[in-house]
Amino acid sequence: MRNKYLHALFRTPSGAVGSLTLLLIIALAVVGPLLWHDAAQAENVTNLNLGVSRDHLFGTDGLGRDVFARTMVATRLSLLLAVGAAVVGAILGYVVGIVIAVLPAQLRRVCLAAVDVSLSFPVILLAIVFVAMFGGGTTSTIVAIGIAFAPPLARLSSNLALAESRKEYFRIARTLGVPTRTLLPRYLLANIAEPLLLTFFYAIGSALVAVSALSFLGIGVQPPSYDWGVLLVNGFTLLYVQPAAALGPAAMIVVTGIGLALVGEASARAANPRLAGARRRTAGDDAQNAQAAAEPTPDDPTSDDLVLDVRDLRVAFDTPAGEVVPVRGIDLRIRKGEVLGLVGESGSGKSMTALAIAGLAPANARVTTERCRFLGHAGTPAGLRSRRIGQRLAMVFQDPATSLNPAMRLGTQMTEAVRAGGVGRREAVERAVERLTDVRIPAPASRLRDFANQLSGGQRQRVMIAMGLMTEPALIVADEPTTALDVTVQAQVLSVLRDVNVRSGASVLLISHDMSVIAQMCSKVAVMYAGAIVEYGDTADVVHRPQHPYTRALLASVITLDHSAESEAPAEPGGVAPSADGRNRPGGCSYLARCPIASERCADEIPPLMQGAAGEVACWNMADKEQLV
Amino acid sequence: MTALEVTDLRVQYGRGARAVRAVDGVSLAVPSGGTLGLVGESGSGKSTVARALVGLAHGSFQRLVVADAEFSSWSRPAEARVRRHVQFITQDPSSAFNPRSTIGASIAEVLASPVRESASGTARTPAELLELVALDTGVARRYPHELSGGQLQRASIARALAARPSVLIADEITSALDVGVQAGILRLLGDLQKELALSIVFISHNLAVTRHISDQVAVMYLGRIVEAGDSEEVLVQSRHPYTRALVDSVPRLKVGAPLRLPIQSEPPDPRRPPAGCRFHPRCPVGPQTNPERTDCIEHDPGTIATSASDAACHYASQATRTIAAQDTTVPG
């Protein structure tokens, strides 16, 4: 356990640098007074205020003492004071904060108000007041700074604890009868430990500065004791003559502070089981942008009615653990006015396909195609998207709550794109009203002045569709557009989408996990599994006469209204799909491990899409195999 | 015999003009060893009913019966009784576990809870519970983020079972899952019910899944139950126009079937429920289409109990329709 924590601490470069710095400082604090005590005390009246030399790295002070030796010796006291003050502050602040968080609401509000009032005083001012009350000296400096540091730490910990206690798992644990003595340490503290630990290390850094500041002002550490702050004030008087005497201790304060911050971050990361195991992702080379500059090729007369023609689309991410390939070479052809359904489980790569086609794949994704044409123009998906022709592709996302800008009026949002394209304001507004009418939003003209939060979920999704229609799209890519909606509202949104398709002739790529939605909406279906299309054909063929064993399993697991309690239980496909990083990917067919009709060939060769009795199927053992496509 | 029964459950959020009666006089009874399905659109109050029953939402009621003990208000004994007998599983299993604890530790905590000491029967171990939900016992050593949605939902069921409940409240537990995984969870729930004689409240917006798993179904609209009865009766021979609209909105796995659009409008603002019948502004057979049906605007048909097998509609039709036989052929 402990080793794992240390391992995680040193895993990142910043953690390693910070830890080493801090270890060095701590070592100095231990051995400094032993090694340099005599040198630090030795006064030499012939060597007053000397500059930097080989004998005196930081020069000497007004009594001829070696400032370097004194700085090294002062490490112990400076560090002890800083850690002491931070510990006092943290214990006081965290305990008060967490106690406040579990108080009844009324009392909690009063206490938080009191904490807020104390927050309005600068920490250093409070510390000075407390030092004045307690009298100077080492102990009173620690206590004074500790108390002054407590309010911000209390506020932070009570906020965190409060947020945590409102989370679902905390409440559920209560209903499960988990006792409070388990709840507080294991549910509350464990989950807020990360930011608390981080702020604790920062607090040591700030305490170091505060201690030094008090000493600098002459009310902290009292001579003959000395810390970095005392050395700083001694050196300060001769700053322009002999800067090293002040800069030396100052550098120690800065280096220690940085080391503390780095370790704070790294240890917070190490304490989190989720982050401790995670490796950082590195951005892959952006092939997307490199290819985006490619010149457009002249229109291809053979693809007249093809709105979108994509061959061998691959999406890959480079990670330190190896290449992750969510989309493994798929072909998509969408004709004018066609509604193509893309169906599959979560993780099958269907959403990544949609994003890649729309040129919206994440920046670190490598998107490659053998061929990509949109309305006859060739280029890369991202390249096409950035050109004027890209406006003719509209995207509708699953979550209507996050896809509209909450701070902008609907009218401004809807007209933005076309106005940037040179359409006048009046005409743009007229068009927006027209489109809102198309998607059956009541009182569209007044709606334009509304904000997104004034709409219901179904209305937002329809506004999203209306927004996509502003640029007269030739293709609407809809990624699970109704998954977050009620059945009644789903029916409304689907009927709007169908309407738009029929009236404007725009093609639709409808991505869904719901076979019933696909069956009602689409003329063609592509079934995706583990990053590849395993079956493609007319919807009626795929739904009523599926050929690929995966399509069959998918259909068999659908529960429809025709299933009564007495009817046969829906089938569940056994096993799991291979993940995109290829860890559990078999050599041959990706469905091999779950397939009931697999043969020897399936283990050796990846089946390509082949012409079946109807449509195309990627299976060596399909019922009516004819020939290779 | 009923495992859990509540009469006139009310939950109100906020006060004054902004108050929302999320649950407005719901009475329901869960048959012992059976499943009660609760369906409705989002905002109908079905999840609030579940949360109020386990004390996660503050509700009031006239009567609450938990495993033959009767209470007239929330009190410590009532709460203890609920904790002992009723368990709750949520839609999103990833937010239901302490991210800093392993699955095994989370289950062990429930087993060690003092509330369980009075529980009858032999205590199970985390490994046994994981086996019960068909998970590998190695899952006990994993953290929540290392499991898939389906595995987590199984673990969530295992943890609920650690409390040895007699009633399980399942709130949209398959909504976030793939259809294949959903089928597995539903089968598991059915098996567990038989094996452990569990009574289940199954809350879902998915009518097909609800029909498949439930013995009885209650349909909620704006905080009230508008129709209840045997699941076949309610979902196949619906009498309330709202139930019919819900059923008709479900897409069929049938190519070329016309897209049906029984309701054009969206649910009204729950803070200002319409006068009279709350469904009348959206009702396809109400005053919008039949202007002479003024009683829908003037008289409130009220709410009904799940035990009533009735519909809260002035024009509730008696067994007027059945789902047209589907000619869909789905190879298994």
Coordinates of C-alpha atoms in Angstrom, one line a residue, chain A residues 4 164 167-179 181-182 186-187 189-194 268 271-274 344-347 350 440 456-459 462 483 485-495 498 513-517 519-522 539-540 543-546 552 554-573, chain B residues 40-42 46 51 54 56 83 86-88 90 95-101 105-106 109-110 112-116 143 145 154 159-160 163 177-187 205-209 211-215 231-232 235 242 245-247 249-267 282 323-324 326 328-332:
Chain A
K4 CA 2.2 1.9 -4.2
E164 CA -19.7 15.0 -0.8
K167 CA -23.7 12.7 -3.4
E168 CA -25.7 9.7 -4.3
Y169 CA -23.4 7.0 -2.9
F170 CA -23.3 8.8 0.5
R171 CA -27.1 8.9 0.7
I172 CA -27.4 5.3 -0.4
A173 CA -24.9 4.2 2.2
R174 CA -27.1 5.8 4.8
T175 CA -30.1 3.9 3.6
L176 CA -28.0 0.7 3.6
G177 CA -27.4 1.4 7.3
V178 CA -23.7 2.1 7.1
P179 CA -22.9 3.6 10.6
R181 CA -18.3 6.1 12.3
T182 CA -17.6 4.5 9.0
R186 CA -14.3 6.4 4.7
Y187 CA -16.9 8.2 2.7
L189 CA -12.6 12.2 4.5
A190 CA -11.4 9.7 1.9
N191 CA -13.1 11.4 -0.9
I192 CA -12.1 15.0 0.0
A193 CA -8.6 14.0 1.1
E194 CA -7.1 14.8 -2.3
A268 CA -3.0 14.2 -4.1
A271 CA -4.0 9.2 -3.0
N272 CA -6.7 8.9 -5.7
P273 CA -7.1 5.3 -6.9
R274 CA -8.6 6.5 -10.1
G344 CA -24.6 -1.0 -32.1
E345 CA -23.7 -1.4 -28.4
S346 CA -22.0 1.3 -26.4
G347 CA -18.3 1.1 -27.2
K350 CA -20.7 4.4 -33.6
R440 CA -43.2 22.8 -34.5
S456 CA -37.9 21.7 -22.2
G457 CA -35.7 18.8 -23.2
G458 CA -37.7 17.9 -26.3
Q459 CA -37.9 21.6 -27.3
R462 CA -36.0 20.4 -31.8
T483 CA -32.0 8.7 -26.0
L485 CA -36.1 11.9 -24.0
D486 CA -39.4 10.4 -22.9
V487 CA -41.2 8.1 -25.4
T488 CA -43.9 10.7 -26.1
V489 CA -41.3 13.4 -26.8
Q490 CA -39.1 10.9 -28.7
A491 CA -42.0 10.3 -31.0
Q492 CA -42.3 14.1 -31.6
V493 CA -38.6 14.5 -32.3
L494 CA -38.4 11.5 -34.6
S495 CA -41.4 12.8 -36.5
R498 CA -38.7 12.5 -40.7
H513 CA -28.7 1.7 -29.8
D514 CA -32.4 1.2 -30.2
M515 CA -33.3 -1.2 -33.0
S516 CA -37.0 -0.2 -32.8
V517 CA -36.1 3.5 -33.5
A519 CA -36.6 0.1 -37.8
Q520 CA -39.2 2.9 -37.8
M521 CA -36.9 5.6 -39.2
C522 CA -34.3 4.2 -41.6
T539 CA -33.8 -2.1 -42.9
A540 CA -36.4 -4.8 -43.6
V543 CA -34.4 -6.5 -39.0
H544 CA -36.5 -9.3 -40.3
R545 CA -33.9 -11.5 -41.9
P546 CA -30.6 -10.8 -40.0
R552 CA -29.4 -11.8 -34.4
L554 CA -28.9 -7.9 -30.8
L555 CA -32.4 -8.3 -32.1
A556 CA -33.1 -11.2 -29.8
S557 CA -32.2 -9.1 -26.7
V558 CA -34.6 -6.3 -27.6
I559 CA -37.6 -6.3 -25.3
T560 CA -40.7 -5.0 -27.2
L561 CA -44.2 -4.3 -26.0
D562 CA -45.2 -7.7 -27.3
H563 CA -43.2 -9.4 -24.6
S564 CA -45.6 -10.2 -21.8
A565 CA -44.4 -11.5 -18.4
E566 CA -45.2 -15.0 -19.6
S567 CA -43.4 -14.8 -22.9
E568 CA -39.9 -16.2 -23.4
A569 CA -37.2 -14.3 -21.7
P570 CA -35.1 -12.1 -24.0
A571 CA -31.8 -13.6 -25.0
E572 CA -28.6 -12.1 -23.7
P573 CA -25.4 -12.3 -25.7
Chain B
G40 CA -44.6 7.6 -16.5
E41 CA -42.8 10.4 -18.2
S42 CA -39.9 12.2 -16.6
K46 CA -42.1 8.1 -10.1
R51 CA -36.9 8.1 -2.8
V54 CA -36.7 4.8 1.6
L56 CA -34.3 9.9 0.8
R83 CA -33.8 0.4 6.6
V86 CA -36.5 -2.0 2.0
Q87 CA -33.5 -1.5 -0.3
F88 CA -33.0 0.9 -3.2
T90 CA -30.5 3.6 -8.7
S95 CA -22.5 7.2 -8.7
A96 CA -23.9 4.7 -6.2
F97 CA -20.5 3.4 -5.0
N98 CA -17.9 5.1 -2.9
P99 CA -15.1 5.7 -5.5
R100 CA -12.4 5.1 -2.8
S101 CA -13.6 1.7 -1.7
A105 CA -15.3 -3.3 1.1
S106 CA -18.6 -1.6 0.1
E109 CA -19.7 -2.4 5.3
V110 CA -23.4 -3.2 4.7
A112 CA -21.2 -5.3 9.2
S113 CA -23.9 -2.6 9.7
P114 CA -25.6 -2.8 13.1
V115 CA -29.0 -2.5 11.4
R116 CA -28.4 -6.0 10.1
Y143 CA -12.7 -0.3 -7.7
H145 CA -14.3 2.7 -12.1
R154 CA -25.0 -6.3 -10.6
R159 CA -24.8 -4.8 -2.1
A160 CA -28.5 -4.2 -1.7
A163 CA -28.9 -5.9 3.7
L177 CA -27.4 -0.2 -20.1
D178 CA -27.1 -1.7 -23.5
V179 CA -30.1 -4.0 -24.5
G180 CA -28.1 -7.2 -24.2
V181 CA -26.9 -6.2 -20.7
Q182 CA -30.4 -5.1 -19.8
A183 CA -31.7 -8.5 -20.7
G184 CA -29.2 -10.1 -18.4
I185 CA -30.1 -7.8 -15.4
L186 CA -33.8 -8.4 -15.9
R187 CA -33.3 -12.2 -16.0
H205 CA -40.0 4.9 -18.4
N206 CA -39.7 1.8 -20.7
L207 CA -43.1 0.3 -21.0
A208 CA -41.9 -2.8 -22.8
V209 CA -39.5 -3.7 -20.0
R211 CA -44.6 -5.2 -19.0
H212 CA -42.1 -7.9 -19.3
I213 CA -41.2 -7.9 -15.6
S214 CA -44.2 -6.7 -13.7
D215 CA -47.3 -8.4 -12.3
S231 CA -49.8 -5.4 -16.1
E232 CA -51.5 -7.0 -19.1
L235 CA -50.6 -2.0 -20.9
Y242 CA -52.6 8.8 -21.2
A245 CA -50.7 7.5 -25.6
L246 CA -47.6 6.2 -23.8
V247 CA -48.1 2.7 -25.2
S249 CA -45.5 6.3 -28.6
V250 CA -43.3 3.3 -28.1
P251 CA -41.5 2.5 -31.4
R252 CA -42.2 -1.0 -32.8
L253 CA -39.6 -3.3 -34.0
K254 CA -41.5 -3.5 -37.3
V255 CA -40.1 -2.0 -40.5
G256 CA -42.5 0.3 -42.3
A257 CA -44.8 0.7 -39.3
P258 CA -46.2 4.3 -39.4
L259 CA -44.6 6.7 -36.9
R260 CA -47.3 7.3 -34.3
L261 CA -47.6 10.7 -32.6
P262 CA -50.4 10.4 -30.1
I263 CA -49.5 13.5 -28.1
Q264 CA -48.2 16.7 -29.8
S265 CA -47.4 18.7 -26.7
E266 CA -45.0 18.2 -23.8
P267 CA -45.9 17.8 -20.1
R282 CA -52.7 17.1 -23.9
I323 CA -52.2 -4.1 -29.2
A324 CA -52.4 -5.3 -32.7
Q326 CA -47.2 -8.0 -34.4
T328 CA -42.4 -9.3 -36.4
T329 CA -40.2 -12.3 -36.7
V330 CA -37.2 -12.2 -34.5
P331 CA -34.9 -15.2 -34.8
G332 CA -33.6 -16.2 -31.4

